[in-house]
Amino acid sequence: MAVTDAPPTHPELDQALRDLRAGADRWAALPVPDRAQVFREVFDAVAGVAREWAETAARAKNIPDGSVLAGEEWMSGPYVALESSAAYARAYEAMARGRSPVDGLPMRAAPGGRTAVRVLPRTAQEWVLFHGFSAEAWLPPGVSPEQVRREAGLDAGTVGTSGGVGLVLGAGNISSIAPLDAFYELVAAGRTSLVKLNPTFAGLLGVYEKALAPLIRIGAVRVVNGDGAVGAYLTGHDDVDKVHITGSRATHDTIVWGRGDEAARRRAEHDPRLAVPITSELGGVSPIIVVPGRWSDADLRFQAEHVATMRLHNAGHNCIAGQMVVLSADWPQKDAFLAELRRAFERLPAREPWYPGSADRIRDAVAAHAGAETINGRVLLESTGDDPACDTEYFAPVLAWRQLPGAGAEFLRAAVSFANERLEGTLGANVVVDPAARKAMGAAFDEALADLRYGTIGVNAWTAVGFNLAGATWGAFPGNTLEDVGSGIGVVHNGHLLAGPERTVVTGPFREFPRSVAGGEFSLFPKPPWFAGARTAATTGERLTRYAAAPSWSRLVAVLAPAFRA
């Protein structure tokens, strides 16, 4: 069937699934070099529609023409899709040459008998573009480097075996999520996908049709609009072999268990209503652990904007948005930092929440927390550690803070325990620490990271950076079940096709250039273009996407020029 703007009828959905079944057989027979070529064609298709993609996503979020906020849509939309399709093409090309997708990547021993695979920087240009940043994918304890190399590739190099047909229930907040989920299903499992868009992104259907045209043409992907009724029809369809959802835990549990009395009965009987496997990415309450140190006034301002960005990006409608700031009650600069955080909320551009239900969630947060402050349309509140801010992903511009006793490693251990044991979900955790404080803790800092049970950890870098890195893994910390799904089951992205990854750790500089160099850090990275107050975000985001479409040193310089004026 052709992709159209209208919600499909049941017969049209039935036909789409039959087409995808035939497409799965064609993909199974396709030689590995030809699969690489398909993803090179997807790369070209995304590049060709990049501007339309970014502008259409901006309109879906009520971003005015010419706004710096458009930079978010370039960086989290076509840029990520370009990086992802290129990464999968490289993985296929490596396997076609008889190599592992991780060949050439440095590995080291990480705490707890783990192997860490460095996925950023990968090339000299990445070293310049992300100067001062690094990222590693950690494997579980006991996995050796040799095992990592041997098992990387998953089912991507398997020819002759069909992975069947999957249903991808797309998220409605970040425009690259649904395409990337379909990519991973096809590459990692040889599974074709019917992608049902969230209604918030109904207007993007035509863009996706163009961007995914090489996959649609061979029957590997179909994209449709539709409401909950369409989703319900598809999750119960006999021709769907597997479901993947990016969304809320409530939606996941409705699909798996049903509602009300039915759900209670099925849980008690361990009898899910969903008859096929399901993987998921479901968000949660992400901590921002601020390790006490001796900070300058500029440090306080910069990191306050950093923390505010973790909450305010995309108007707060991110599954990876920071929600709980964990501070030391014994930090002499705690009150100064909170004052800077309030000022950041006040000075950063006001933005109306656009995601459905936001106003209700904001009202609920204020009503549930005595003393909650409303600042420029954003909410800042103090958590007792036993209130809804610990359990409820507000998905809106609501930021909580909690204080715990201690300093140094003692505080960090307490903060890790609080995050692990009290906060809902395990998708991502952020740690802000100045170089001197980290050095003083020595091995205790790395051990604390290993104890932090989250799928992505950002050290002086918002965990969303990990989302944007094609070589990083993305998903909840392993161990969730259908009965207690938390932030979800399984991973996506994973451009090097690691088998059974545990987490990704992204590390960035504590200070922006030139203060970074003055403070002893080897980083030339300016104020990050994803910061909520970055004045050149739109230009930088567009040029970054143009660079990703045709990497060259001259285009890299063109990215850096506006970035240094942020």
Coordinates of C-alpha atoms in Angstrom, one line a residue:
M1 CA 0.0 0.0 0.0
A2 CA 1.1 3.6 -0.5
V3 CA 1.8 5.8 2.4
T4 CA -1.0 8.4 2.7
D5 CA -2.0 11.2 5.1
A6 CA -5.3 9.5 6.0
P7 CA -5.6 7.0 8.9
P8 CA -5.8 3.6 7.3
T9 CA -8.7 1.2 7.4
H10 CA -8.4 -2.3 8.8
P11 CA -8.2 -3.9 5.3
E12 CA -5.4 -1.4 4.4
L13 CA -3.5 -2.3 7.6
D14 CA -4.0 -6.0 6.8
Q15 CA -2.5 -5.5 3.4
A16 CA 0.4 -3.5 4.8
L17 CA 1.3 -6.4 7.1
R18 CA 1.1 -8.8 4.2
D19 CA 3.5 -6.6 2.2
L20 CA 5.8 -6.4 5.2
R21 CA 5.8 -10.2 5.5
A22 CA 6.9 -10.5 1.9
G23 CA 9.4 -7.7 2.5
A24 CA 10.9 -9.6 5.4
D25 CA 11.5 -12.6 3.1
R26 CA 13.2 -10.3 0.6
W27 CA 15.4 -8.8 3.2
A28 CA 16.3 -12.2 4.5
A29 CA 17.6 -13.2 1.1
L30 CA 19.5 -9.9 0.5
P31 CA 23.3 -10.3 0.7
V32 CA 25.0 -8.2 3.4
P33 CA 26.7 -5.8 0.9
D34 CA 23.3 -5.0 -0.6
R35 CA 21.9 -4.3 2.9
A36 CA 24.7 -1.8 3.3
Q37 CA 23.8 -0.2 0.0
V38 CA 20.2 0.2 1.1
F39 CA 21.2 2.1 4.2
R40 CA 23.5 4.3 2.1
E41 CA 20.4 5.1 0.0
V42 CA 18.4 5.8 3.2
F43 CA 21.2 8.2 4.2
D44 CA 20.9 10.0 0.9
A45 CA 17.1 10.2 1.2
V46 CA 17.3 11.7 4.7
A47 CA 19.9 14.2 3.5
G48 CA 17.6 15.2 0.7
V49 CA 14.6 15.9 3.0
A50 CA 16.5 17.3 6.0
R51 CA 15.2 20.9 5.8
E52 CA 11.6 19.8 5.3
W53 CA 12.0 17.3 8.2
A54 CA 13.3 20.0 10.6
E55 CA 10.8 22.6 9.6
T56 CA 7.8 20.3 9.7
A57 CA 8.8 19.0 13.2
A58 CA 9.2 22.6 14.3
R59 CA 5.7 23.5 13.2
A60 CA 4.3 20.4 15.0
K61 CA 5.7 22.0 18.2
N62 CA 4.6 25.5 17.5
I63 CA 8.1 26.8 17.1
P64 CA 8.0 30.2 15.2
D65 CA 9.9 30.6 12.0
G66 CA 13.4 31.9 12.6
S67 CA 13.4 30.9 16.3
V68 CA 16.7 29.6 17.7
L69 CA 14.6 26.7 19.0
A70 CA 14.6 25.2 15.5
G71 CA 18.1 24.0 16.3
E72 CA 16.6 21.4 18.5
E73 CA 14.7 20.0 15.6
W74 CA 17.7 19.8 13.3
M75 CA 19.9 18.1 15.9
S76 CA 17.3 15.6 17.3
G77 CA 15.7 14.9 13.9
P78 CA 17.5 14.6 10.6
Y79 CA 21.0 14.8 12.1
V80 CA 20.4 11.7 14.3
A81 CA 18.8 9.8 11.4
L82 CA 21.8 10.6 9.2
E83 CA 24.3 9.4 11.8
S84 CA 22.3 6.3 12.5
S85 CA 21.9 5.2 8.8
A86 CA 25.6 5.8 8.2
A87 CA 26.5 3.7 11.3
Y88 CA 24.5 0.8 10.1
A89 CA 25.9 1.0 6.6
R90 CA 29.4 0.9 8.1
A91 CA 28.5 -2.1 10.3
Y92 CA 27.2 -4.0 7.3
E93 CA 30.2 -3.1 5.2
A94 CA 32.5 -4.3 8.0
M95 CA 30.7 -7.7 8.1
A96 CA 30.8 -8.0 4.4
R97 CA 34.6 -7.8 4.6
G98 CA 34.6 -10.5 7.3
R99 CA 35.3 -8.1 10.1
S100 CA 33.5 -7.3 13.4
P101 CA 31.5 -4.0 13.6
V102 CA 33.7 -3.1 16.7
D103 CA 37.1 -3.7 14.9
G104 CA 39.2 -0.6 15.5
L105 CA 37.4 0.6 18.5
P106 CA 39.5 1.0 21.7
M107 CA 38.5 -1.1 24.7
R108 CA 39.5 -0.9 28.3
A109 CA 38.7 -2.6 31.6
A110 CA 35.9 -0.8 33.5
P111 CA 35.0 -1.2 37.2
G112 CA 33.4 -4.5 38.3
G113 CA 35.1 -6.7 35.7
R114 CA 33.4 -4.9 32.7
T115 CA 34.7 -4.2 29.3
A116 CA 34.2 -0.6 28.0
V117 CA 34.1 0.0 24.2
R118 CA 34.9 3.6 23.2
V119 CA 32.4 4.8 20.6
L120 CA 33.3 8.5 20.6
P121 CA 35.4 9.9 19.2
R122 CA 35.7 7.4 16.3
T123 CA 37.5 9.6 13.7
A124 CA 39.8 12.6 13.7
Q125 CA 36.9 14.8 12.6
E126 CA 34.8 13.5 15.6
W127 CA 37.7 14.3 17.8
V128 CA 37.6 17.9 16.7
L129 CA 33.8 18.3 16.5
F130 CA 33.3 16.8 20.0
H131 CA 36.5 18.0 21.5
G132 CA 36.6 17.2 25.2
F133 CA 33.7 14.6 24.9
S134 CA 34.0 10.9 25.0
A135 CA 31.5 8.0 25.1
E136 CA 31.9 4.3 26.0
A137 CA 29.5 1.4 25.9
W138 CA 29.9 -0.9 28.9
L139 CA 29.3 -4.6 28.7
P140 CA 28.1 -6.5 31.8
P141 CA 30.7 -8.0 34.2
G142 CA 32.6 -10.9 32.9
V143 CA 32.4 -10.1 29.2
S144 CA 35.9 -10.0 27.7
P145 CA 37.1 -7.9 24.8
E146 CA 37.4 -11.1 22.7
Q147 CA 33.8 -11.9 23.4
V148 CA 32.7 -8.4 22.5
R149 CA 34.3 -8.7 19.1
R150 CA 33.0 -12.2 18.5
E151 CA 29.4 -11.5 19.4
A152 CA 29.1 -8.0 17.8
G153 CA 26.8 -7.9 14.8
L154 CA 23.7 -9.6 16.3
D155 CA 21.6 -11.0 13.4
A156 CA 22.7 -8.3 10.9
G157 CA 25.0 -10.7 9.0
T158 CA 22.5 -13.6 8.9
V159 CA 21.2 -14.3 5.4
G160 CA 18.3 -16.7 4.7
T161 CA 16.4 -16.3 8.0
S162 CA 13.4 -13.9 8.3
G163 CA 12.9 -11.9 11.4
G164 CA 9.2 -11.5 10.7
V165 CA 7.1 -8.4 11.0
G166 CA 7.1 -6.0 13.9
L167 CA 4.9 -3.1 15.0
V168 CA 6.7 0.1 16.0
L169 CA 4.6 2.4 18.1
G170 CA 6.3 5.7 17.6
A171 CA 6.9 8.4 20.2
G172 CA 5.3 11.8 19.8
N173 CA 8.1 14.1 21.2
I174 CA 11.3 13.6 19.2
S175 CA 11.0 13.2 15.5
S176 CA 13.9 10.7 14.9
I177 CA 12.7 8.1 17.4
A178 CA 10.2 6.2 15.2
P179 CA 12.6 5.9 12.2
L180 CA 15.5 4.9 14.4
D181 CA 13.4 2.2 16.1
A182 CA 12.5 0.8 12.7
F183 CA 16.1 0.9 11.6
Y184 CA 17.2 -1.1 14.6
E185 CA 14.5 -3.7 14.2
L186 CA 15.6 -4.3 10.6
V187 CA 19.3 -4.3 11.3
A188 CA 19.5 -6.2 14.6
A189 CA 16.8 -8.7 14.0
G190 CA 16.0 -8.7 10.2
R191 CA 12.5 -7.7 11.1
T192 CA 10.4 -5.4 8.9
S193 CA 8.2 -2.8 10.7
L194 CA 4.8 -1.2 10.5
V195 CA 5.4 2.2 12.1
K196 CA 2.4 3.8 13.6
L197 CA 3.0 7.5 14.3
N198 CA 1.9 9.2 17.4
P199 CA -0.9 11.7 16.5
T200 CA 1.3 14.6 17.5
F201 CA 3.5 13.8 14.5
A202 CA 0.8 13.1 12.0
G203 CA 2.0 16.0 9.9
L204 CA 5.4 14.3 9.5
L205 CA 4.1 11.3 7.6
G206 CA 4.9 12.7 4.2
V207 CA 8.5 13.6 5.4
Y208 CA 9.0 10.0 6.6
E209 CA 7.7 8.7 3.3
K210 CA 10.5 10.5 1.5
A211 CA 13.2 9.8 4.1
L212 CA 12.4 6.1 4.3
A213 CA 11.6 5.6 0.6
P214 CA 14.4 3.1 0.0
L215 CA 13.0 0.9 2.8
I216 CA 9.4 1.4 1.8
R217 CA 10.2 0.5 -1.8
I218 CA 11.5 -3.0 -0.8
G219 CA 8.8 -3.7 1.7
A220 CA 11.0 -3.2 4.8
V221 CA 8.9 -0.4 6.4
R222 CA 5.4 1.0 6.2
V223 CA 4.4 4.2 8.0
V224 CA 0.8 5.0 9.0
N225 CA -1.1 7.5 11.1
G226 CA -3.7 6.5 13.5
D227 CA -5.1 6.9 17.0
G228 CA -5.2 4.5 20.0
A229 CA -7.8 2.4 18.2
V230 CA -5.5 1.7 15.3
G231 CA -2.7 0.8 17.8
A232 CA -5.1 -1.6 19.6
Y233 CA -6.0 -3.3 16.4
L234 CA -2.4 -3.8 15.4
T235 CA -1.2 -5.0 18.8
G236 CA -3.7 -7.8 18.6
H237 CA -3.1 -8.7 15.0
D238 CA -2.1 -12.2 14.1
D239 CA 0.5 -10.9 11.5
V240 CA 2.5 -9.0 14.1
D241 CA 5.4 -11.0 15.5
K242 CA 6.8 -8.4 17.9
V243 CA 6.0 -4.9 19.3
H244 CA 8.3 -2.1 20.1
I245 CA 7.0 1.0 21.9
T246 CA 8.6 4.3 22.9
G247 CA 6.2 6.0 25.3
S248 CA 4.8 5.8 28.8
R249 CA 4.8 2.9 31.3
A250 CA 1.0 3.2 31.5
T251 CA 0.6 2.7 27.7
H252 CA 3.0 -0.3 27.8
D253 CA 1.0 -1.9 30.6
T254 CA -2.3 -1.4 28.9
I255 CA -1.0 -3.2 25.8
V256 CA 0.5 -6.0 27.8
W257 CA -2.1 -6.5 30.6
G258 CA -5.2 -4.5 29.7
R259 CA -7.0 -2.2 32.1
G260 CA -8.8 -2.4 35.4
D261 CA -10.0 -5.8 36.6
E262 CA -8.7 -7.5 33.5
A263 CA -5.2 -6.2 34.2
A264 CA -5.3 -7.3 37.8
R265 CA -6.5 -10.7 36.9
R266 CA -3.9 -11.2 34.2
R267 CA -1.1 -10.0 36.4
A268 CA -2.1 -12.4 39.1
E269 CA -2.3 -15.3 36.7
H270 CA 0.9 -14.2 34.8
D271 CA -1.2 -14.2 31.7
P272 CA -0.4 -11.2 29.5
R273 CA -2.9 -10.3 26.8
L274 CA -0.2 -9.5 24.4
A275 CA 0.7 -12.8 22.7
V276 CA 4.1 -11.6 21.2
P277 CA 7.3 -10.3 22.6
I278 CA 7.6 -6.5 23.3
T279 CA 10.6 -4.2 23.8
S280 CA 10.2 -0.7 25.1
E281 CA 11.7 2.6 26.1
L282 CA 9.5 4.3 28.7
G283 CA 11.3 7.1 30.4
G284 CA 11.3 7.8 34.1
V285 CA 12.5 10.3 36.7
S286 CA 16.1 11.1 35.7
P287 CA 18.5 12.3 38.5
I288 CA 21.0 15.1 38.2
I289 CA 23.6 14.5 40.9
V290 CA 25.6 17.6 41.6
V291 CA 28.8 16.7 43.4
P292 CA 29.9 19.5 45.8
G293 CA 33.1 21.4 45.0
R294 CA 34.7 24.8 45.0
W295 CA 33.0 26.5 42.1
S296 CA 33.5 30.0 40.7
D297 CA 30.6 32.3 40.0
A298 CA 31.0 31.5 36.3
D299 CA 30.9 27.7 37.1
L300 CA 27.7 28.2 39.0
R301 CA 26.0 30.1 36.2
F302 CA 27.2 27.7 33.5
Q303 CA 26.2 24.5 35.3
A304 CA 22.8 26.1 36.4
E305 CA 22.1 26.7 32.7
H306 CA 23.3 23.1 32.0
V307 CA 20.9 21.7 34.5
A308 CA 18.0 23.9 33.4
T309 CA 18.6 22.7 29.8
M310 CA 18.2 19.1 30.9
R311 CA 14.7 20.0 32.0
L312 CA 13.7 22.7 29.5
H313 CA 14.9 21.3 26.2
N314 CA 11.8 20.5 24.0
A315 CA 9.7 22.4 26.5
G316 CA 10.4 19.6 29.0
H317 CA 8.8 16.9 26.8
N318 CA 11.6 14.4 26.9
C319 CA 11.8 10.9 28.4
I320 CA 15.4 11.7 29.3
A321 CA 14.8 15.1 30.7
G322 CA 16.5 15.7 34.1
Q323 CA 13.8 15.9 36.8
M324 CA 15.5 15.5 40.2
V325 CA 18.5 17.6 41.2
V326 CA 20.4 15.9 44.1
L327 CA 22.4 18.4 46.1
S328 CA 24.6 18.1 49.2
A329 CA 23.0 19.8 52.2
D330 CA 26.6 20.4 53.4
W331 CA 27.8 22.1 50.3
P332 CA 28.5 25.8 51.2
Q333 CA 27.5 26.8 47.6
K334 CA 24.2 25.0 47.6
D335 CA 22.1 28.1 48.0
A336 CA 24.2 30.0 45.5
F337 CA 23.6 27.3 43.0
L338 CA 19.9 27.2 43.6
A339 CA 19.8 31.0 43.1
E340 CA 21.6 30.6 39.8
L341 CA 19.1 27.9 38.8
R342 CA 16.2 30.2 39.5
R343 CA 17.9 32.9 37.5
A344 CA 18.4 30.5 34.6
F345 CA 14.7 29.7 34.7
E346 CA 13.9 33.4 34.6
R347 CA 16.2 34.5 31.8
L348 CA 16.0 31.5 29.4
P349 CA 13.4 32.1 26.6
A350 CA 9.9 31.5 27.7
R351 CA 8.2 28.6 25.8
E352 CA 4.7 27.3 26.0
P353 CA 4.4 23.6 26.6
W354 CA 3.0 21.9 23.5
Y355 CA 2.6 18.2 24.4
P356 CA -1.0 17.1 25.2
G357 CA -1.7 17.1 28.9
S358 CA 1.2 19.3 30.0
A359 CA -1.0 21.9 31.7
D360 CA -2.6 19.2 33.9
R361 CA 0.7 17.7 34.9
I362 CA 2.1 21.1 35.8
R363 CA -0.9 21.8 38.0
D364 CA -0.6 18.4 39.6
A365 CA 3.0 19.0 40.5
V366 CA 2.3 22.4 42.1
A367 CA -0.7 21.0 44.0
A368 CA 1.3 18.0 45.3
H369 CA 4.4 20.0 46.6
A370 CA 4.0 22.7 49.2
G371 CA 6.2 25.7 48.4
A372 CA 6.6 24.9 44.7
E373 CA 7.8 28.0 42.8
T374 CA 6.5 29.0 39.4
I375 CA 9.2 30.9 37.5
N376 CA 8.6 32.1 33.9
G377 CA 6.1 29.3 33.4
R378 CA 8.5 26.7 34.8
V379 CA 8.1 24.9 38.2
L380 CA 10.9 24.5 40.7
L381 CA 10.2 22.5 43.9
E382 CA 11.9 20.9 46.8
S383 CA 11.4 17.2 47.2
T384 CA 11.2 15.4 50.5
G385 CA 12.4 12.2 48.8
D386 CA 9.0 10.6 49.4
D387 CA 6.6 12.6 47.2
P388 CA 5.2 12.4 43.6
A389 CA 8.3 14.1 42.1
C390 CA 10.2 10.8 42.8
D391 CA 7.6 8.6 41.2
T392 CA 6.0 10.7 38.4
E393 CA 7.6 11.5 35.1
Y394 CA 6.0 15.0 34.6
F395 CA 7.0 15.3 31.0
A396 CA 6.7 19.1 31.4
P397 CA 8.9 21.9 32.7
V398 CA 8.9 20.7 36.3
L399 CA 12.2 20.4 38.1
A400 CA 12.6 19.1 41.6
W401 CA 15.6 19.2 44.0
R402 CA 16.5 17.1 47.0
Q403 CA 19.3 17.6 49.5
L404 CA 21.2 14.8 51.2
P405 CA 24.0 15.0 53.8
G406 CA 27.7 14.5 53.1
A407 CA 30.5 15.6 50.8
G408 CA 32.8 14.0 48.3
A409 CA 32.6 10.2 48.0
E410 CA 30.2 9.9 51.0
F411 CA 27.7 12.2 49.3
L412 CA 28.1 10.5 45.9
R413 CA 27.4 7.1 47.4
A414 CA 24.3 8.5 49.1
A415 CA 23.1 10.1 46.0
V416 CA 23.6 6.9 43.9
S417 CA 21.7 4.9 46.5
F418 CA 18.8 7.5 46.5
A419 CA 18.7 7.4 42.6
N420 CA 18.8 3.6 42.5
E421 CA 16.3 2.9 45.2
R422 CA 13.9 5.8 45.2
L423 CA 13.5 7.3 41.8
E424 CA 11.2 5.8 39.1
G425 CA 13.0 4.3 36.1
T426 CA 16.5 3.6 35.0
L427 CA 16.8 5.3 31.6
G428 CA 19.4 8.0 32.3
A429 CA 21.3 9.6 35.1
N430 CA 23.4 12.8 35.1
V431 CA 26.4 13.6 37.3
V432 CA 27.9 17.1 37.5
V433 CA 31.4 17.2 39.0
D434 CA 34.3 19.6 38.8
P435 CA 37.7 18.0 37.9
A436 CA 39.3 18.7 41.3
A437 CA 36.5 17.0 43.2
R438 CA 36.6 14.0 40.8
K439 CA 40.3 13.7 41.2
A440 CA 40.0 13.8 44.9
M441 CA 37.6 10.9 44.9
G442 CA 39.9 8.7 42.8
A443 CA 38.7 5.2 42.2
A444 CA 35.6 5.8 44.4
F445 CA 34.1 8.0 41.7
D446 CA 34.4 5.3 39.0
E447 CA 33.0 2.7 41.4
A448 CA 30.0 5.0 42.1
L449 CA 29.4 5.2 38.4
A450 CA 29.4 1.4 38.1
D451 CA 26.9 1.2 41.0
L452 CA 24.5 3.7 39.3
R453 CA 22.0 1.4 37.6
Y454 CA 21.0 3.5 34.6
G455 CA 21.1 2.7 30.9
T456 CA 23.0 6.0 30.0
I457 CA 25.1 8.0 32.4
G458 CA 26.3 11.5 31.6
V459 CA 29.2 12.9 33.4
N460 CA 29.3 16.7 32.8
A461 CA 27.2 15.9 29.7
W462 CA 23.4 15.6 29.5
T463 CA 22.5 12.0 28.8
A464 CA 20.6 13.2 25.7
V465 CA 24.0 13.5 24.1
G466 CA 24.1 9.7 24.3
F467 CA 20.8 9.5 22.5
N468 CA 22.2 11.5 19.6
L469 CA 25.3 9.3 19.2
A470 CA 24.8 6.5 16.7
G471 CA 27.4 4.3 18.2
A472 CA 26.0 4.5 21.7
T473 CA 23.4 2.2 23.2
W474 CA 20.0 3.5 24.3
G475 CA 17.6 1.9 26.7
A476 CA 16.9 1.2 30.3
F477 CA 19.4 -0.6 32.6
P478 CA 19.0 -4.4 32.0
G479 CA 16.8 -6.5 34.3
N480 CA 13.2 -5.1 33.9
T481 CA 10.3 -7.5 33.3
L482 CA 6.8 -7.3 31.9
E483 CA 5.4 -7.3 35.4
D484 CA 7.7 -4.5 36.5
V485 CA 8.8 -2.8 33.3
G486 CA 10.3 0.4 34.7
S487 CA 12.0 2.3 31.9
G488 CA 11.6 -0.5 29.4
I489 CA 13.2 -3.7 28.1
G490 CA 15.9 -3.9 25.4
V491 CA 18.1 -1.3 23.6
V492 CA 18.0 0.6 20.3
H493 CA 20.5 2.7 18.3
N494 CA 23.7 0.6 19.1
G495 CA 25.4 1.3 15.8
H496 CA 28.2 -1.1 16.5
L497 CA 25.6 -3.9 17.2
L498 CA 27.0 -4.9 20.6
A499 CA 25.5 -8.1 22.1
G500 CA 23.9 -7.5 25.5
P501 CA 25.2 -4.1 26.4
E502 CA 24.7 -2.8 29.9
R503 CA 25.0 1.0 29.6
T504 CA 26.6 3.9 27.8
V505 CA 28.7 6.5 29.7
V506 CA 29.2 9.9 28.1
T507 CA 31.7 12.3 29.6
G508 CA 32.1 16.0 28.8
P509 CA 34.0 19.0 30.1
F510 CA 33.0 20.7 33.2
R511 CA 33.6 24.2 31.8
E512 CA 33.2 25.6 28.3
F513 CA 36.1 26.9 26.2
P514 CA 38.2 29.0 27.0
R515 CA 37.4 28.5 30.7
S516 CA 38.0 24.8 30.3
V517 CA 41.6 25.3 29.3
A518 CA 42.2 27.8 32.1
G519 CA 40.8 25.3 34.5
G520 CA 43.1 22.5 33.4
E521 CA 40.8 20.6 31.1
F522 CA 41.9 19.7 27.6
S523 CA 38.7 20.8 25.8
L524 CA 38.1 23.3 23.1
F525 CA 34.3 22.8 23.1
P526 CA 32.3 26.0 23.4
K527 CA 29.0 26.5 25.1
P528 CA 27.0 23.5 23.8
P529 CA 24.6 24.3 21.0
W530 CA 21.9 22.2 22.8
F531 CA 21.9 24.6 25.8
A532 CA 18.6 26.4 26.2
G533 CA 20.4 29.7 26.0
A534 CA 22.6 29.0 23.0
R535 CA 22.0 32.0 20.7
T536 CA 23.2 30.3 17.5
A537 CA 21.5 26.9 18.0
A538 CA 19.4 27.1 14.8
T539 CA 22.4 27.9 12.6
T540 CA 24.7 25.4 14.3
G541 CA 22.0 22.7 14.2
E542 CA 21.5 23.1 10.4
R543 CA 25.2 23.2 9.6
L544 CA 25.8 20.2 11.8
T545 CA 23.2 18.3 9.8
R546 CA 24.7 19.5 6.5
Y547 CA 28.1 18.3 7.8
A548 CA 26.7 14.9 8.7
A549 CA 25.2 14.6 5.2
A550 CA 28.6 15.3 3.5
P551 CA 31.4 15.3 6.1
S552 CA 34.5 17.4 5.2
W553 CA 36.9 19.6 7.1
S554 CA 35.5 22.7 5.4
R555 CA 31.9 21.8 6.5
L556 CA 33.2 21.0 10.0
V557 CA 34.7 24.5 10.3
A558 CA 31.4 25.9 9.1
V559 CA 29.8 24.2 12.1
L560 CA 32.3 25.5 14.6
A561 CA 32.0 29.1 13.5
P562 CA 28.5 29.7 14.8
A563 CA 29.0 27.3 17.7
F564 CA 31.7 29.5 19.1
R565 CA 29.2 32.4 19.1
A566 CA 26.6 30.6 21.1

